[in-house]
Tab-separated table of C-alpha atoms and ligand atoms in Angstrom:
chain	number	residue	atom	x	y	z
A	23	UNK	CA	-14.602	-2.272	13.167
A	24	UNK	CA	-11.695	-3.043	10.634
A	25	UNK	CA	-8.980	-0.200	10.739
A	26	UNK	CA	-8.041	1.078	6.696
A	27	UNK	CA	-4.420	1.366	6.581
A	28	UNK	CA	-2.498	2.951	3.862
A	29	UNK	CA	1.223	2.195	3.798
A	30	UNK	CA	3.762	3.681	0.999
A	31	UNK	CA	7.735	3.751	0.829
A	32	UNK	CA	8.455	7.093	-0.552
A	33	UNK	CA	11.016	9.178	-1.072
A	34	UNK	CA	12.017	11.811	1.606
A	35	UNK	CA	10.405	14.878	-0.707
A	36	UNK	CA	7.295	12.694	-0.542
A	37	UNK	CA	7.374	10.791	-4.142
A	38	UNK	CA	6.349	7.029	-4.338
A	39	UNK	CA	7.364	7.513	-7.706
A	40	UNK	CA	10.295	9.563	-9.588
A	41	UNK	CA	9.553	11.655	-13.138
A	42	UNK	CA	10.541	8.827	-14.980
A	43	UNK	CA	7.950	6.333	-13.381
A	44	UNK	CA	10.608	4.290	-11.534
A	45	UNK	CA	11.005	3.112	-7.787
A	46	UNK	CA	13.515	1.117	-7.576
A	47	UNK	CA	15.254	3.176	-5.001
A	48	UNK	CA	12.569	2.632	-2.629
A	49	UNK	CA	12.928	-1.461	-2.866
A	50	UNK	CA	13.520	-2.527	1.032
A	51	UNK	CA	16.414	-4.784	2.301
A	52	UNK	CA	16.141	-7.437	4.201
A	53	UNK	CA	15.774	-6.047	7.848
A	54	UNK	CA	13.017	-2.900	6.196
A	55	UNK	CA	11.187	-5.938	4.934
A	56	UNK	CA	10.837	-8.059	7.491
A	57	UNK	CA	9.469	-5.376	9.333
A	58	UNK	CA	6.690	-4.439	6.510
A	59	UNK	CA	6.223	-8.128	7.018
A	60	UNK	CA	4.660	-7.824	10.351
A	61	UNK	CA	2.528	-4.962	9.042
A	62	UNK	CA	1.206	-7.167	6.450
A	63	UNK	CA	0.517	-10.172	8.439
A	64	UNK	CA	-2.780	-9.125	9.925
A	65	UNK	CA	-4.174	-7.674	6.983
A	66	UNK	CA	-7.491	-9.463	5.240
A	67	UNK	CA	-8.021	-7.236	2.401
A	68	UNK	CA	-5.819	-5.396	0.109
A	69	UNK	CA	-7.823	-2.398	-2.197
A	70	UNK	CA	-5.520	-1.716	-5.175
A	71	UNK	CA	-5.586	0.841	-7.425
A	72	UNK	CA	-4.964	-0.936	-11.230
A	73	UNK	CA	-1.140	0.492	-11.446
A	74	UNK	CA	-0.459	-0.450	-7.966
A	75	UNK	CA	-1.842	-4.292	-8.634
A	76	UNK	CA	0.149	-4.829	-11.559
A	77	UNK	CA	3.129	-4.279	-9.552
A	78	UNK	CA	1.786	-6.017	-6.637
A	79	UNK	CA	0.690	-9.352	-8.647
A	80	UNK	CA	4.197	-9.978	-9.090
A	81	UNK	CA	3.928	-11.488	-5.436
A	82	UNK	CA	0.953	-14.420	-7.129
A	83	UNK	CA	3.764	-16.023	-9.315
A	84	UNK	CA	7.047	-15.459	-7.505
A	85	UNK	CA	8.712	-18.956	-6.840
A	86	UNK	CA	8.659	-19.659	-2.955
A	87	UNK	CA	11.755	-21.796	-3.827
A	88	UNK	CA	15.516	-21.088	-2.458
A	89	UNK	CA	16.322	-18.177	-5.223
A	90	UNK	CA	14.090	-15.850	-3.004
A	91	UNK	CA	15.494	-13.991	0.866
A	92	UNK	CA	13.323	-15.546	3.186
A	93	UNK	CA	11.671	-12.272	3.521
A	94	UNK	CA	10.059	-12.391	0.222
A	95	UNK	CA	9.036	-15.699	0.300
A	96	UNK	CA	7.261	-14.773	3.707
A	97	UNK	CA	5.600	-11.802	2.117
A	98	UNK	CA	4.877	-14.151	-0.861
A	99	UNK	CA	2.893	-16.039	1.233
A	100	UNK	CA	1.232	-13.434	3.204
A	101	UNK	CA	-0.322	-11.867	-0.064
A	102	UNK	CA	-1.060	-14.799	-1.719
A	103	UNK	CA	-3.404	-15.326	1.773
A	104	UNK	CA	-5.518	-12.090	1.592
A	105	UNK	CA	-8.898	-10.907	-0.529
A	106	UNK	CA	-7.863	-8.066	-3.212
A	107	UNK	CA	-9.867	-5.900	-4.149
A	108	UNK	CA	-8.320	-4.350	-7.551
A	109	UNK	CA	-10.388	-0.509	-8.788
A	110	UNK	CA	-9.966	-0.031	-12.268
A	111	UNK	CA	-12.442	0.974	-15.317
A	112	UNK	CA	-10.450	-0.874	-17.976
A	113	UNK	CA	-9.366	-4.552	-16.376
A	114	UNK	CA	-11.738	-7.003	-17.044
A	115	UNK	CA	-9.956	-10.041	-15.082
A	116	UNK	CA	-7.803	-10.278	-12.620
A	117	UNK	CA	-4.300	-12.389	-12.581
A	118	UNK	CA	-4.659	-13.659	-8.957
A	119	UNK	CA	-6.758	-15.727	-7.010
A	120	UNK	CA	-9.310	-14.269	-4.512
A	121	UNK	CA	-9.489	-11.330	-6.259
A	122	UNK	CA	-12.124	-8.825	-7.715
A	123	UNK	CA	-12.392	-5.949	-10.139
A	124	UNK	CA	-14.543	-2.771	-9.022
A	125	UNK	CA	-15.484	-0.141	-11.716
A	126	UNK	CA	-15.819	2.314	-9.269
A	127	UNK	CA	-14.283	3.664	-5.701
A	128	UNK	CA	-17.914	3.899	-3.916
A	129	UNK	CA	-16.906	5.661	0.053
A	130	UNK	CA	-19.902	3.841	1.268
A	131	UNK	CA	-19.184	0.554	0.086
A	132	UNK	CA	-15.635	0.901	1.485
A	133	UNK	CA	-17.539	2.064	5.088
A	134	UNK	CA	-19.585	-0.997	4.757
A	135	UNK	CA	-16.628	-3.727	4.412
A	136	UNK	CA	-15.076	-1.657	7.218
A	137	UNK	CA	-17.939	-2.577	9.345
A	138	UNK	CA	-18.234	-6.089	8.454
A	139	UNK	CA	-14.347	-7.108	8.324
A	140	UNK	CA	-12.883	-9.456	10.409
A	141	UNK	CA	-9.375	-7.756	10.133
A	142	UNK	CA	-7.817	-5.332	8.926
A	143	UNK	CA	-7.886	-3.491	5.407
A	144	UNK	CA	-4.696	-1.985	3.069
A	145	UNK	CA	-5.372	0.480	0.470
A	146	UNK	CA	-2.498	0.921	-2.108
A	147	UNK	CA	-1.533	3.290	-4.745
A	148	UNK	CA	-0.969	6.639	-3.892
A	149	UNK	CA	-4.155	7.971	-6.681
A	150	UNK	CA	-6.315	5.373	-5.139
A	151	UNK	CA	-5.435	5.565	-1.380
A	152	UNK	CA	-5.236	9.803	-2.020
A	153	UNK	CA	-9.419	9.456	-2.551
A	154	UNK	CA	-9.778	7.009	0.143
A	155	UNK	CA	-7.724	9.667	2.735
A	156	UNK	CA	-9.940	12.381	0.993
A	157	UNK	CA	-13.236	10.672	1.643
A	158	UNK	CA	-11.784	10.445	5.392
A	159	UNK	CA	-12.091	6.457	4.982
A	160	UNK	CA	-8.115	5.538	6.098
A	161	UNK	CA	-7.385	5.375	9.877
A	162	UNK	CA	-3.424	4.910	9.771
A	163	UNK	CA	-0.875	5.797	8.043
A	164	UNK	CA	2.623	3.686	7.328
A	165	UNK	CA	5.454	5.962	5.462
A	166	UNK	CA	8.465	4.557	5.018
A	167	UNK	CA	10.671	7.745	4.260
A	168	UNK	CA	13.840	6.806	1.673
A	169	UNK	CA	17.196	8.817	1.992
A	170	UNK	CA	16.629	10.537	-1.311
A	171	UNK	CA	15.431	13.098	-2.922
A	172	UNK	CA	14.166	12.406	-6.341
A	173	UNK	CA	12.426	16.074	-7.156
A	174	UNK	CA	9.183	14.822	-8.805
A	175	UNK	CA	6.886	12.144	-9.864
A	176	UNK	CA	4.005	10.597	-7.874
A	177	UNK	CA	3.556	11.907	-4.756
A	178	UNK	CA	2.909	9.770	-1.686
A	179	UNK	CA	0.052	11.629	-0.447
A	180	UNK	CA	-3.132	13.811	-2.312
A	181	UNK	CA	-2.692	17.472	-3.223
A	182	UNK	CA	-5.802	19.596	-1.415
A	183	UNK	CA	-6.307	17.362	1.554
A	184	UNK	CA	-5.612	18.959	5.085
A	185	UNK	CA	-5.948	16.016	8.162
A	186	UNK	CA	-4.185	16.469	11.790
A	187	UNK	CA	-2.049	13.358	12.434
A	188	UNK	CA	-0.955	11.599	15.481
A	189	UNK	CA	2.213	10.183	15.556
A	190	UNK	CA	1.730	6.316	16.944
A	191	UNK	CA	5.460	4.827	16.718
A	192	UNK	CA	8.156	5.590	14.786
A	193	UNK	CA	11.533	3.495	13.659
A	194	UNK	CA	14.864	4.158	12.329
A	195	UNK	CA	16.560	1.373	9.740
A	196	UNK	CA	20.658	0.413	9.512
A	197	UNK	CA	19.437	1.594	5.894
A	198	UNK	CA	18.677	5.086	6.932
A	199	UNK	CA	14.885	4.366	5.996
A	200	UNK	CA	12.735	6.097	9.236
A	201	UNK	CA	9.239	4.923	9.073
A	202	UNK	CA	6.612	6.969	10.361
A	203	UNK	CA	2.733	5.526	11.807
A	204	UNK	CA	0.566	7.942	12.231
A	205	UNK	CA	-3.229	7.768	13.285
A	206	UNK	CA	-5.430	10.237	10.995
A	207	UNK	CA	-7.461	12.218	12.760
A	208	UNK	CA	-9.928	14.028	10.311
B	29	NAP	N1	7.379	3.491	-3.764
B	29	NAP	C1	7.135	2.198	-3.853
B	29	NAP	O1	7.617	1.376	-3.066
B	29	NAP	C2	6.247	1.672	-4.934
B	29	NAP	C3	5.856	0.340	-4.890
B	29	NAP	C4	5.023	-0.123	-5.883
B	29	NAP	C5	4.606	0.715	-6.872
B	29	NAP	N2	5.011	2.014	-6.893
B	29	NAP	C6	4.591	2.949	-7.927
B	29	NAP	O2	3.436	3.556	-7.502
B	29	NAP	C7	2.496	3.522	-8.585
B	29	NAP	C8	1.135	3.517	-7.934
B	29	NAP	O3	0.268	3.866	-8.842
B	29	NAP	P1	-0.623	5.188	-8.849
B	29	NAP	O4	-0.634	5.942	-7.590
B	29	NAP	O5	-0.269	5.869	-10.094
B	29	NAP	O6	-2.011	4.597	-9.039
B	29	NAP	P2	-2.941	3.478	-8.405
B	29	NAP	O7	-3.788	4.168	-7.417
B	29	NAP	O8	-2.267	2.239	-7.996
B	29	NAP	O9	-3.750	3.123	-9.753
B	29	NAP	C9	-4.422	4.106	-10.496
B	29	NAP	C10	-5.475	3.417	-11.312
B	29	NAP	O10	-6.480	2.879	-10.448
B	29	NAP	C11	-7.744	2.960	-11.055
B	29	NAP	N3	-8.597	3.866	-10.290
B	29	NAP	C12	-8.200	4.923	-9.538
B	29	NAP	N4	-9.265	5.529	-8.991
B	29	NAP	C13	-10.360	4.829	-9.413
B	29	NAP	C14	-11.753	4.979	-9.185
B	29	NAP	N5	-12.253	5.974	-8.427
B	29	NAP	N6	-12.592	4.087	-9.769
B	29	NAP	C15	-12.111	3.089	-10.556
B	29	NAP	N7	-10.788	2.903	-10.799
B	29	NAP	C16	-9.932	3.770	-10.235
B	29	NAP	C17	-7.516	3.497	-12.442
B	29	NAP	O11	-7.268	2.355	-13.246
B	29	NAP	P3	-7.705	2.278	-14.805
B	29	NAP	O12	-6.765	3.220	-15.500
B	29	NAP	O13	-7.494	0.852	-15.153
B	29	NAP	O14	-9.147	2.730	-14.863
B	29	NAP	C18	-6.249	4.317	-12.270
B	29	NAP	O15	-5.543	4.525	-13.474
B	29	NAP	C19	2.864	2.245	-9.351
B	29	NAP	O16	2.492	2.273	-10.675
B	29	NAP	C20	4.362	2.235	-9.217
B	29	NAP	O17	4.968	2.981	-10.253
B	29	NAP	C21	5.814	2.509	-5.938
């Protein structure tokens, strides 16, 4: 059975993103991303909510040329290699190859491809990956905690959920980013 992992770089109050929509002081260096790296690399299938894939299509396009650290050109690659599944009720097409569109987050359909996956699945976007933790679908949890505190926005994880987590590993970054894996045990 595939494991449903849901991995976010958020602030340290809990925000993935500030009032003002922006994230750009949760972008990883070099040694953070190399590490998300080796998260990624066994992943199959990415589930994206819309907001989260049009930041995350970036990766489809990006040269794999010089210009890039070899960490991003590494994750290029490794997203460019997986099935995304993209929920939204207003995109008709997707921008990237092996990619599909669902109108609707169905729990049981989301049980099934757990069942029937050969590795492991991502969900992304805190709104999206908040229903999949509330339907008790995610097993793991990634959070890579920023040194700031940005007082609002988006937060990382869903209002009126309670779940008991078990802390798996945890990691501390020359950048002062600590990242936290947790099991979720519901
Ligand atoms: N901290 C970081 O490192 C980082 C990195 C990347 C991005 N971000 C930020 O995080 C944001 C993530 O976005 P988010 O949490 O707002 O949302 P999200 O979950 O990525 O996307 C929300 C959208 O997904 C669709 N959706 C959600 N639930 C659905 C359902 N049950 N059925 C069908 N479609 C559904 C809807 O799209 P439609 O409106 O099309 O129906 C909804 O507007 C990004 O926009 C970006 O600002 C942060």
């Amino acid at each position: 059975m595939a494991k449903l992992i849901y991995s976010a770089i958020a602030s340290l109050d809990g925000y993935v993103e500030d009032e003002q929509g922006k994230f750009d002081w949760a972008a990883p260096d070099d040694e953070v991303f190399a590490f998300i790296n080796d998260l990624e690399r066994p992943i199959g299938t990415y589930l994206y909510g819309r907001r989260m894939y049009e930041t995350m299509v970036f990766w489809e396009a990006v040269s794999t040329g010089g210009a890039q650290s070899a960490a991003m050109r590494d994750f290029a690659e490794i997203w460019r290699g997986a099935e995304k599944i993209v929920y939204s009720r207003t995109l008709q097409r997707p921008s990237s190859a092996r990619t599909r569109i669902e109108h609707d987050f169905d729990p049981r359909a989301i049980t099934r491809l757990k069942e029937s996956a050969a590795h492991d699945i991502a969900v992304g976007g805190a709104t999206l990956a908040g229903q999949a933790i509330a339907a008790g679908l995610v097993d793991e949890c990634h959070l890579f905690l920023t040194p700031i505190v940005v007082g609002g926005g988006k937060r990382a994880l869903p209002d009126k959920v309670r779940a008991q987590l078990e802390l798996l590993s945890e990691r501390r970054f020359r950048s002062g980013v600590v990242h936290l894996h947790y099991g979720v045990c519901l």
